[in-house]
XYZ file of C-alpha atoms in Angstrom:
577
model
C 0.000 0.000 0.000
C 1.310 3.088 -1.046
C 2.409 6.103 1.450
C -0.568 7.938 -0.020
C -3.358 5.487 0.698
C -1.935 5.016 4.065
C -2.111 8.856 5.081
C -5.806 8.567 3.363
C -6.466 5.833 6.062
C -4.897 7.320 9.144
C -7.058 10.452 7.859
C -9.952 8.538 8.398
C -9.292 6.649 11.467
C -8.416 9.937 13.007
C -11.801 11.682 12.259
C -13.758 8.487 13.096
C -11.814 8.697 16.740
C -13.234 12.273 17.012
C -16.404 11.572 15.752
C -16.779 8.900 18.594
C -15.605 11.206 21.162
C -17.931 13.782 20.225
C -20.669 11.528 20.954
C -19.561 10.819 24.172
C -19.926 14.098 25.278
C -22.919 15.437 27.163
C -24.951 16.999 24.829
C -24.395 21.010 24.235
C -26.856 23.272 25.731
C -28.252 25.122 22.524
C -30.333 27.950 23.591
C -33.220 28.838 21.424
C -35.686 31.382 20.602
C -39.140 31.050 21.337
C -41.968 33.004 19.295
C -45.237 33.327 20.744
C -48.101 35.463 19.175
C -50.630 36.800 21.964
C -53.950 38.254 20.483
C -56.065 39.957 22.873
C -59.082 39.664 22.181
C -62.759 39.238 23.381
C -64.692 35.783 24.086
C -68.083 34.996 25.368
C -67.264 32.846 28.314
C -70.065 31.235 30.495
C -69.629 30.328 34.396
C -72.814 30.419 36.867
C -74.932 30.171 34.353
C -73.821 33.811 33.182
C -72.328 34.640 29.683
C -70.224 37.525 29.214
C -67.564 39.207 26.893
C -64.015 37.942 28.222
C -61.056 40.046 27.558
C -58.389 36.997 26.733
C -55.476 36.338 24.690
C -56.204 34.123 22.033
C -59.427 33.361 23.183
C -58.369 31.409 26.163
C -59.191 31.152 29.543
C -56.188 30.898 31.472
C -54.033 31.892 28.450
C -51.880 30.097 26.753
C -48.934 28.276 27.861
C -45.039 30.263 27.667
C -42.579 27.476 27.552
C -38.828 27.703 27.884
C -35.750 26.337 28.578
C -33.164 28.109 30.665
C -30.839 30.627 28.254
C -33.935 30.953 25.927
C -34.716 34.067 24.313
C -38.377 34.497 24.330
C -39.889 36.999 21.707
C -44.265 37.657 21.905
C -45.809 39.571 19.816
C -49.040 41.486 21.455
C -51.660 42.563 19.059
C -54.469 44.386 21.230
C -58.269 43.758 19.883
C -60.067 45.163 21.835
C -61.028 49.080 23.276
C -59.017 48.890 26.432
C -55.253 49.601 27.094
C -53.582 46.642 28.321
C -50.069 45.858 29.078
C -48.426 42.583 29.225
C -46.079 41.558 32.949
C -43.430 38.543 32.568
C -43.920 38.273 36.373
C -40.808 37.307 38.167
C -38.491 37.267 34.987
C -35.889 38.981 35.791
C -35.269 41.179 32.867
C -31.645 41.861 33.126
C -30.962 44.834 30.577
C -34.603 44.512 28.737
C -36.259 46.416 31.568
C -38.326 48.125 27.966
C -40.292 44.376 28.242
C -41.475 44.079 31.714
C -44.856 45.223 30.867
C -46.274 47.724 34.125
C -47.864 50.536 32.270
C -47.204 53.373 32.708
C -43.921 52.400 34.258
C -41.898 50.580 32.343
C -43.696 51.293 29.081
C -46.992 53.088 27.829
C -49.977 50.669 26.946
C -50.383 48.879 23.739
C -54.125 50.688 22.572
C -56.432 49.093 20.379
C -55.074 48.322 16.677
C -51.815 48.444 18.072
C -48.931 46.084 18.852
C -45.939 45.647 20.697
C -43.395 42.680 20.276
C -42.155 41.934 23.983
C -38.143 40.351 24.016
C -36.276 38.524 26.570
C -33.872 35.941 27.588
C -34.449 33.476 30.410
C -31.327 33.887 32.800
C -30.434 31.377 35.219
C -34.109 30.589 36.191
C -36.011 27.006 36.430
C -39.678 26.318 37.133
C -43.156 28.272 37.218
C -44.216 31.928 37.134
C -46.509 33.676 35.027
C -47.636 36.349 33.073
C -50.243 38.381 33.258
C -51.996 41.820 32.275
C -50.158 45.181 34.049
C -52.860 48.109 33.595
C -56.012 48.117 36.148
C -58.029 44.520 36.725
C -57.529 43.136 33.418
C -55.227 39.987 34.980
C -58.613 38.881 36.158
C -58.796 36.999 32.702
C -55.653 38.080 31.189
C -52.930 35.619 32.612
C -50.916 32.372 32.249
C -48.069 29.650 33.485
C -44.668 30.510 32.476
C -42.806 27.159 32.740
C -39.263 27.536 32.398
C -37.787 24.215 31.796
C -33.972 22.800 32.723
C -31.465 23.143 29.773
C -31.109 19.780 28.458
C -28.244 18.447 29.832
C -29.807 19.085 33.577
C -31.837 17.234 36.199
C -34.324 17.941 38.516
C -32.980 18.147 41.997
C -35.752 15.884 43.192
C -37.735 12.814 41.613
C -38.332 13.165 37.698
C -41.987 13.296 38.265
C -44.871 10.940 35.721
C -46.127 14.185 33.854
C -46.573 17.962 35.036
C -49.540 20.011 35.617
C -49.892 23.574 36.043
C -52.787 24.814 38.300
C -53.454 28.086 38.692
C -56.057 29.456 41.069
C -58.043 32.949 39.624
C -61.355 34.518 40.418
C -64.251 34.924 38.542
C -66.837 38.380 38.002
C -70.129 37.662 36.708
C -69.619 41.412 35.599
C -66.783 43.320 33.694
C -63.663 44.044 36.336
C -63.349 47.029 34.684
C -66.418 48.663 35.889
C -66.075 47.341 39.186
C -62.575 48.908 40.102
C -63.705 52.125 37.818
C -66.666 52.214 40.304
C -64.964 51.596 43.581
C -62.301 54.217 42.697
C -65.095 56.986 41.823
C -67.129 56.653 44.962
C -64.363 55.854 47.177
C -65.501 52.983 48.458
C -64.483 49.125 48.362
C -64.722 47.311 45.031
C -67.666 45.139 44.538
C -66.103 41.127 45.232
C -65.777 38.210 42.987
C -68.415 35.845 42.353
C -66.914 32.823 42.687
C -62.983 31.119 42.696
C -61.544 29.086 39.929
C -59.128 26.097 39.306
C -57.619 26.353 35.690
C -60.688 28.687 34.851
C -63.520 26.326 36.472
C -65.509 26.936 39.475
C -66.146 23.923 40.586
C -69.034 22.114 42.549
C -69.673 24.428 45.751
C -71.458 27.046 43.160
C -74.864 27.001 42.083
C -75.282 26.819 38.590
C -71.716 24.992 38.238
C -71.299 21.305 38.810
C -70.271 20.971 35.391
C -67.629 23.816 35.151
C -65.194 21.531 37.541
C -61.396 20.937 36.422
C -60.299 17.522 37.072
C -56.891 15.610 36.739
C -56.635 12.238 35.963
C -53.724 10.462 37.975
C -52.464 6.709 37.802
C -51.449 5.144 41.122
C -47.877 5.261 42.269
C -46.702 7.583 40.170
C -45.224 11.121 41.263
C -46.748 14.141 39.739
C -44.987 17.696 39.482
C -48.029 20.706 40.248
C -47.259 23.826 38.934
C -49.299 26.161 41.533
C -50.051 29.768 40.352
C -51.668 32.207 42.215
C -53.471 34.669 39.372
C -56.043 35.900 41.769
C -56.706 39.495 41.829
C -57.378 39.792 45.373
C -56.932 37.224 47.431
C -54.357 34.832 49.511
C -55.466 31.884 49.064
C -55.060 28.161 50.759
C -54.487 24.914 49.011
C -54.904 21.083 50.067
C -55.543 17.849 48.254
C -57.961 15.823 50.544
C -56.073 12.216 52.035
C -52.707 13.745 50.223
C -49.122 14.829 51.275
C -47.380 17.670 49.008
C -43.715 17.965 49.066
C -42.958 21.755 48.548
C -39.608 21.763 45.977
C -39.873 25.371 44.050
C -41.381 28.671 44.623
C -41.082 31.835 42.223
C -39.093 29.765 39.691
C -36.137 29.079 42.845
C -35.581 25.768 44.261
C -36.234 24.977 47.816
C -35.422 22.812 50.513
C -38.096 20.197 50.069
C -40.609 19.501 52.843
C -43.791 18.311 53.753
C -47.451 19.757 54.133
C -50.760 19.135 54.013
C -52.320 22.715 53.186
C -49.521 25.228 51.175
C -50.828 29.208 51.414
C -49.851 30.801 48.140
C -50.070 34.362 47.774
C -51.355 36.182 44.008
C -48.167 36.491 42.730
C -46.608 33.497 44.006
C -45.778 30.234 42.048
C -45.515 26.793 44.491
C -43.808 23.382 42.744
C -45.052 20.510 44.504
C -44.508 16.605 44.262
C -47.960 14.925 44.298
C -46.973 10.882 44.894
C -50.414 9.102 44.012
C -51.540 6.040 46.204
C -49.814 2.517 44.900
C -53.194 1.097 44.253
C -56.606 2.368 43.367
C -58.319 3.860 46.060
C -61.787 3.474 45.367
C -62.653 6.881 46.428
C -62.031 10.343 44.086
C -60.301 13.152 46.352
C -61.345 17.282 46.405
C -58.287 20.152 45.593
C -59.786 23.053 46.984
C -58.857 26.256 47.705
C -60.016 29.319 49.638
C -59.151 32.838 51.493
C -57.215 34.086 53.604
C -57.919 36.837 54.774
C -57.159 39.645 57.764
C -58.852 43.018 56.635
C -62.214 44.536 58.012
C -63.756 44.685 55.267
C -65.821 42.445 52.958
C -64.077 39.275 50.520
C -64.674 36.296 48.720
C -65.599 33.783 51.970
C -65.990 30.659 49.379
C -64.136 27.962 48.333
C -63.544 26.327 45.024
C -62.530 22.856 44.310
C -61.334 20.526 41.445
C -61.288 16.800 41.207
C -58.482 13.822 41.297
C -59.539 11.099 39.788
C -57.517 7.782 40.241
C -57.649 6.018 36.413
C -60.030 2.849 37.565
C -58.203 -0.724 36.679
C -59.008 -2.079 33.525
C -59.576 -5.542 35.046
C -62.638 -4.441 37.246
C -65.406 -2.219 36.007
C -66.723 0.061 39.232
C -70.801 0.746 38.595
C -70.723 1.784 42.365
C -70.702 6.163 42.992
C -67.320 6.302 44.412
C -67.234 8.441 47.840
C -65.588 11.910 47.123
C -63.135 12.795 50.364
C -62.669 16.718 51.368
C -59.610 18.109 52.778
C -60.008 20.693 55.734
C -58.976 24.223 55.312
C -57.421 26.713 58.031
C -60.109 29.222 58.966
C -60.218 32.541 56.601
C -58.179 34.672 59.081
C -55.914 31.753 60.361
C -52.644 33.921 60.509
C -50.392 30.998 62.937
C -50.617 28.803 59.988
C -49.559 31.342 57.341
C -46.838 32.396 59.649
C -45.747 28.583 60.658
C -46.008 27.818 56.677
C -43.603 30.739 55.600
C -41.174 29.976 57.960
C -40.487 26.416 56.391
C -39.328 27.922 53.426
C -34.927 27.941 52.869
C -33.032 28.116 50.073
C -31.437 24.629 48.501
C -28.067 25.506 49.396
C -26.509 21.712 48.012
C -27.367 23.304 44.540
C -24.627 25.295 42.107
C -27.522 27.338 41.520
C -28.151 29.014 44.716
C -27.428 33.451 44.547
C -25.515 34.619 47.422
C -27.029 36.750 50.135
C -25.735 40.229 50.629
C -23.844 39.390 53.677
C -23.628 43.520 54.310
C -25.984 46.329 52.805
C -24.788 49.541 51.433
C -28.276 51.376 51.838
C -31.208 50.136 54.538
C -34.564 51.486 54.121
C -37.938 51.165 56.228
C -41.257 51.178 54.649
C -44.547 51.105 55.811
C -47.300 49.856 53.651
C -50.869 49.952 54.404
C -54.099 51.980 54.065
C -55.097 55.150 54.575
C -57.798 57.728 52.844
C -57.513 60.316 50.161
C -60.516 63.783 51.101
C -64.248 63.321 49.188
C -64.179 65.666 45.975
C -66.245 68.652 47.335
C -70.133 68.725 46.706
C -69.659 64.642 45.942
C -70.269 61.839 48.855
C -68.086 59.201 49.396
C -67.946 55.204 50.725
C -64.913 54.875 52.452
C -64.252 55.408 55.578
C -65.998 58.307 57.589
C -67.093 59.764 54.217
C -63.260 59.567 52.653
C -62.209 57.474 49.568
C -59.758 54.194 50.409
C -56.344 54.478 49.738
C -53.103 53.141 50.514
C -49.048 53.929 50.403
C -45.810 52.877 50.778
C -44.167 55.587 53.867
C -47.262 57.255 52.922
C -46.891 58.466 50.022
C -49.975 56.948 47.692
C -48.336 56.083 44.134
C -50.236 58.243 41.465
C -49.367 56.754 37.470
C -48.214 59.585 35.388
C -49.727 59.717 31.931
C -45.961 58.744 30.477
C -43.968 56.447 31.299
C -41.058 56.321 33.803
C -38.603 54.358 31.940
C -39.137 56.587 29.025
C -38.834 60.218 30.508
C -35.848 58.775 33.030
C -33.809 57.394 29.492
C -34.086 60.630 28.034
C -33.586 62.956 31.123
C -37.228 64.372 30.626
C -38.411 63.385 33.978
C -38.853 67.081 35.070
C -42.547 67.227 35.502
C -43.063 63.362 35.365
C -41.813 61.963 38.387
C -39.403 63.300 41.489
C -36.367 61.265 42.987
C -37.243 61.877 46.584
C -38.943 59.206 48.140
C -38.447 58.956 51.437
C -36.540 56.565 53.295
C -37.832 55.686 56.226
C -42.049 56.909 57.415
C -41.668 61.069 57.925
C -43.957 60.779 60.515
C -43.310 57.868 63.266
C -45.899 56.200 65.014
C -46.746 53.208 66.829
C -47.471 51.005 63.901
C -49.229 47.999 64.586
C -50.739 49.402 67.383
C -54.015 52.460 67.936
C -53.835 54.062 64.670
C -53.493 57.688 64.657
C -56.359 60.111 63.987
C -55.118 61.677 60.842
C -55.468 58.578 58.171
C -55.226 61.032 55.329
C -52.451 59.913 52.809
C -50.085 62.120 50.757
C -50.265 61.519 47.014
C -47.196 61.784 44.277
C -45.428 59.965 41.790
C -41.370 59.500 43.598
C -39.051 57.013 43.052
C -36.220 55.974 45.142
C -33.109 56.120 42.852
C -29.952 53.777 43.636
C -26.542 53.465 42.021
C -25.280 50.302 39.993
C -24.541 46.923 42.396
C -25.989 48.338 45.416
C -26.773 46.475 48.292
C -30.412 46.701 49.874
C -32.082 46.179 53.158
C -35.502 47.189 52.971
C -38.095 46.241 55.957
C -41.326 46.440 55.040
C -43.997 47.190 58.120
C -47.510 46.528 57.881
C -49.526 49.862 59.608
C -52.604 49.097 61.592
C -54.274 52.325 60.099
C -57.595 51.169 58.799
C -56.732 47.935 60.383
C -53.893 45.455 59.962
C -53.716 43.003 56.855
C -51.306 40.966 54.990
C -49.738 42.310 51.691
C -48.003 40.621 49.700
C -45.492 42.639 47.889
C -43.768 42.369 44.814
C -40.876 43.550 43.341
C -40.033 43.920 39.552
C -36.447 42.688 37.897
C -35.344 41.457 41.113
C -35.630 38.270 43.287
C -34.892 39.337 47.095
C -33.898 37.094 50.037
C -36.681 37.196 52.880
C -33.722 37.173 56.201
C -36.005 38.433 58.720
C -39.956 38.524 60.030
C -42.076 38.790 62.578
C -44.939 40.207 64.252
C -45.150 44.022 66.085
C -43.109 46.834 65.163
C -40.015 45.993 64.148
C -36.700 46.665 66.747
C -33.646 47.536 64.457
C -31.583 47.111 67.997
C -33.066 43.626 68.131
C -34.490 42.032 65.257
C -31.340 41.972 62.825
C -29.830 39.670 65.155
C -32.021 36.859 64.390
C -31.406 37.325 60.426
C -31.006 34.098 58.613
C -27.986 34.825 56.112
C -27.213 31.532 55.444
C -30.076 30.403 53.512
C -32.984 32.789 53.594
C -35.998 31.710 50.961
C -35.081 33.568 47.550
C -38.402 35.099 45.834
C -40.016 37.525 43.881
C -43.297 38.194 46.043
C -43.592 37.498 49.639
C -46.578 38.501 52.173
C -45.773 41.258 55.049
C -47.290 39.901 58.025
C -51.077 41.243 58.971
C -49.658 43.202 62.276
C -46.149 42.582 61.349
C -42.671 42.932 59.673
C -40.506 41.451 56.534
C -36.912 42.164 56.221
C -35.484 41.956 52.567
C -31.876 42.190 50.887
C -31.247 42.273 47.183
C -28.651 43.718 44.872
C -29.132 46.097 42.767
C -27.317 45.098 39.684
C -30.038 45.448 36.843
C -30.443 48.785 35.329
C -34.048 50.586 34.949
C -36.894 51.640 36.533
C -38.753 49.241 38.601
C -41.858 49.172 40.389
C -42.774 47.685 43.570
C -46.525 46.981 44.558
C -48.611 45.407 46.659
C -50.254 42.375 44.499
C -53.783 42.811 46.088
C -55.021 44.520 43.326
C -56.999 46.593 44.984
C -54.505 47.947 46.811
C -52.184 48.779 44.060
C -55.218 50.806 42.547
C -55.701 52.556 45.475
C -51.532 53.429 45.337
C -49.627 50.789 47.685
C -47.011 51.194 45.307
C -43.584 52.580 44.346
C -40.869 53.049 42.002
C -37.042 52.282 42.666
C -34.462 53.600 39.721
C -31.284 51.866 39.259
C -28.715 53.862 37.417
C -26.351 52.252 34.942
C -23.139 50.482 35.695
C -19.791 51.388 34.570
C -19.297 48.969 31.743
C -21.490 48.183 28.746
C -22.733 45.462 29.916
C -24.021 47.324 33.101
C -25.849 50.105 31.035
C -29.921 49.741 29.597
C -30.253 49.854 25.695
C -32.049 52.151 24.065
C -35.624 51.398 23.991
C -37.117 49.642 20.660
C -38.352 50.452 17.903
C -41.796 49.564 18.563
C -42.262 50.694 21.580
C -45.553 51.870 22.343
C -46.733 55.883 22.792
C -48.855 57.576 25.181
């Protein structure tokens, strides 16, 4: 064989060596890009026996699923249908540089209005498991919303048993009237908003309303296996409790973090919130079909939802034996409406999964430390009109009371292009300018004051920021979220918080990592995040009706030093006011 043929072969045996070694390794992790179209639009939807026009994106109620994998770029395109406004919220993405696609109006970027469209781009960045998305402009996330399921990359497990098949539940509420017209109302006469007329599981009622026996969800399991339940929380206004009747849930994810796993019979979940749980299904058939239900909780004065809803698991019957027989249907047993020692024992079970390459560190020491208080108040009665709130006065609420007013441009925009003049002011303060006893006899004046300020904060800033519920109007829970940012919860409690006591009971080591957490009805959070992604970003209470009334506030992180540190420009299509 000739010197040629033999360099010919050795060519080939080469390659064939590095073809085979290529195969052996893992497989690369090839980010994609997802498109998604979203029409909103309107439907005629009927629940209670009551058909009305739905505003929904493509027609669906929940909306349509966002899937991803870690590292994905996800591009949706929003065409609005109908006559309202509407915005679209990536809730709990974190938006690192594309703070132009978060969605709050009037904040982060003016509506999309009818005939109009805005295409909404972002990259998944170092998050796995559930949140969702959902309308950002008045009530319209009563029937504008949907699971965002953010998948492993490919070459990664689950740090827990590959569960049998996945299932996203997410709790809403249901108006046998537009939501609209119920907040416009409320926020005219001053009073509190009309309530929902019933609670839903994946859209359906369920069998404890009249008219509705037939609207139930129900998910079909097979014994023995494990089943992953995506829990969403896309209620407008309520907290709300979950349990599976005769069934243990393992708690493994919440706001798209992993978590320490453990045990419980009844999870609280908060709008906002997203809960992964491990459902393991009996090893045999149990001849009996179990209730999911959920309902309120609740610690205000004034009037909500007191129901429950429920759905239905159904064991899949053997094939060998045919069951004529009505099988008994179990119930679980909620906590009362106002239990607050079980939400308080249930938060507290949350910590990071620090065995994990995936876990963010917790600011260890804070640059800036900020106390808030956040709860209601009242705004005066326009003269010659009467009002429903409290001694004659219209509801409202505030962050160190100052009541949040939307500007009729948006933040991000005027801050880009140094127009803010006029728009908003960069003095919010601090801590409350007036100190009281907060959890204790409220003071006589209630009255709020009302602006549009943002707290502004330099590049990779480190943030304390203790949030106080006020017992002005009477104490509640609120659960507050932030925008662009997940925060570590180190500290809570009930009473006033001591800032000579309480910080020595912190839990830097592994503190639950979220994007929405409740402040205590007559109590305290303490928070700590870093402020490393440029933009304006709001923070709100996620009871919609308090964010209309104006629990809510702005913070403005300034660009970094390097490009990588600094917001783009904003795009092309980027809707006007």
């Amino acid at each position: 064989m000739g010197d040629c043929c033999r360099s010919w072969l050795l060519a080939i045996a080469v390659l064939l060596l590095q073809v085979n070694f290529l195969l052996l390794l893992p497989e690369p992790t090839m980010a994609r890009t997802r498109h998604y179209t979203f029409n909103i639009v309107y439907k005629n939807i009927t629940r209670l026996c009551n058909t009305r026009s739905v505003v929904t994106v493509n027609g669906q109620l929940p909306g349509p699923r966002l899937v991803a994998r870690v590292g994905d770029r996800v591009v949706v395109k929003v065409v609005n249908h109908v006559s309202y406004n509407v915005s679209i919220h990536w809730h709990g993405v974190r938006q690192l540089r594309s703070c132009w696609y978060d969605g709050p109006a009037y904040v982060a970027q003016c509506p999309i209005q009818n005939g109009q469209s805005y295409t909404y781009n972002f990259t998944i960045t170092g998050q796995r498991g559930t949140l969702l998305w959902h309308a950002h402009l008045s009530w319209l996330r009563a029937s504008i919303y949907g699971p965002i399921i953010i998948l492993p990359s490919r070459n990664e497990t689950y740090p827990f048993e590959k569960p049998y098949k996945e299932v996203p539940i997410l709790l809403g509420e249901w108006f046998n009237v537009d939501p609209e017209a119920v907040i416009a109302q409320a926020l005219q006469n001053g009073g509190a908003p009309n309530i929902s007329d019933a609670y839903t599981i994946n859209g359906f009622p369920g069998p404890f309303y009249n008219c509705s026996s037939q609207e139930t969800f129900k998910l079909k399991v097979k014994p023995g296996k494990t089943y992953l339940l995506r829990l969403i929380n896309a209620a407008l206004n309520e907290e709300l409790f979950f349990s599976i009747a005769n069934h243990t849930l393992t708690v493994v994810e919440a706001d798209a973090v992993y978590v320490k796993p453990f045990d419980t019979d009844t999870l609280l979940i908060t709008p906002g919130q997203t809960t992964n749980v491990l459902l393991k299904t009996r090893p045999h058939f149990p001849n009996a079909t179990f209730l999911m239900e959920t309902g309120p909780y609740f610690t205000g004065r004034g009037a909500f939802d007191n129901t429950s809803t429920a759905g239905i698991l159904e064991y899949k019957q053997p094939s060998s034996s045919v069951h004529l027989k009505k099988l008994p249907t179990l119930k679980p047993t909620l906590p009362s409406f106002n239990s607050t020692s079980f939400v308080a024992n249930f938060t507290r079970k949350f910590f990071s999964l620090t065995n994990t390459n995936l876990t963010a560190t917790v600011p260890q020491s804070v640059d800036r430390k900020f106390f808030f208080t956040v709860g209601l108040g009242s705004n005066p009665c326009d003269q010659n009109t009467s009002c429903q709130g409290p001694n004659g006065t219209k509801f409202a609420a505030s962050v160190n009371n100052i009541s949040f007013a939307l500007p009729t441009v948006a933040l991000l925009q005027s801050y880009f292009f140094g127009k803010s003049n006029g728009v908003f002011t960069s003095d919010f303060p601090q801590n409350p300018l007036m100190p009281f006893n907060y959890t204790g006899n409220p003071p006589n004046n209630t009255m709020v004051t009302n602006g549009t300020k943002a707290m502004v904060l330099h590049f990779n800033t480190s943030v304390e920021v203790v949030l106080q519920d006020t017992s002005i109007l009477g104490s509640e829970s609120h659960p507050l979220h932030l925008h662009g940012f997940n925060f570590f919860v180190v500290g809570q409690g009930f009473g006033n918080y001591d800032p000579d006591k309480d910080p020595a009971n912190y839990n830097l080591v592994n503190p639950v990592e979220r994007n929405t957490a409740g402040v205590p009805a007559g109590g305290w959070i303490a928070i700590r995040f870093l402020a490393d992604n440029p933009g304006v970003w709001l923070m709100h209470c996620h009871l919609d009706v308090h964010t209309s009334w104006g629990l809510r506030m702005a913070w403005v992180v300034l660009d970094g030093p390097q490009p990588n540190q600094k917001l783009p420009p904003p795009p092309s299509d980027l809707p006007q006011c």
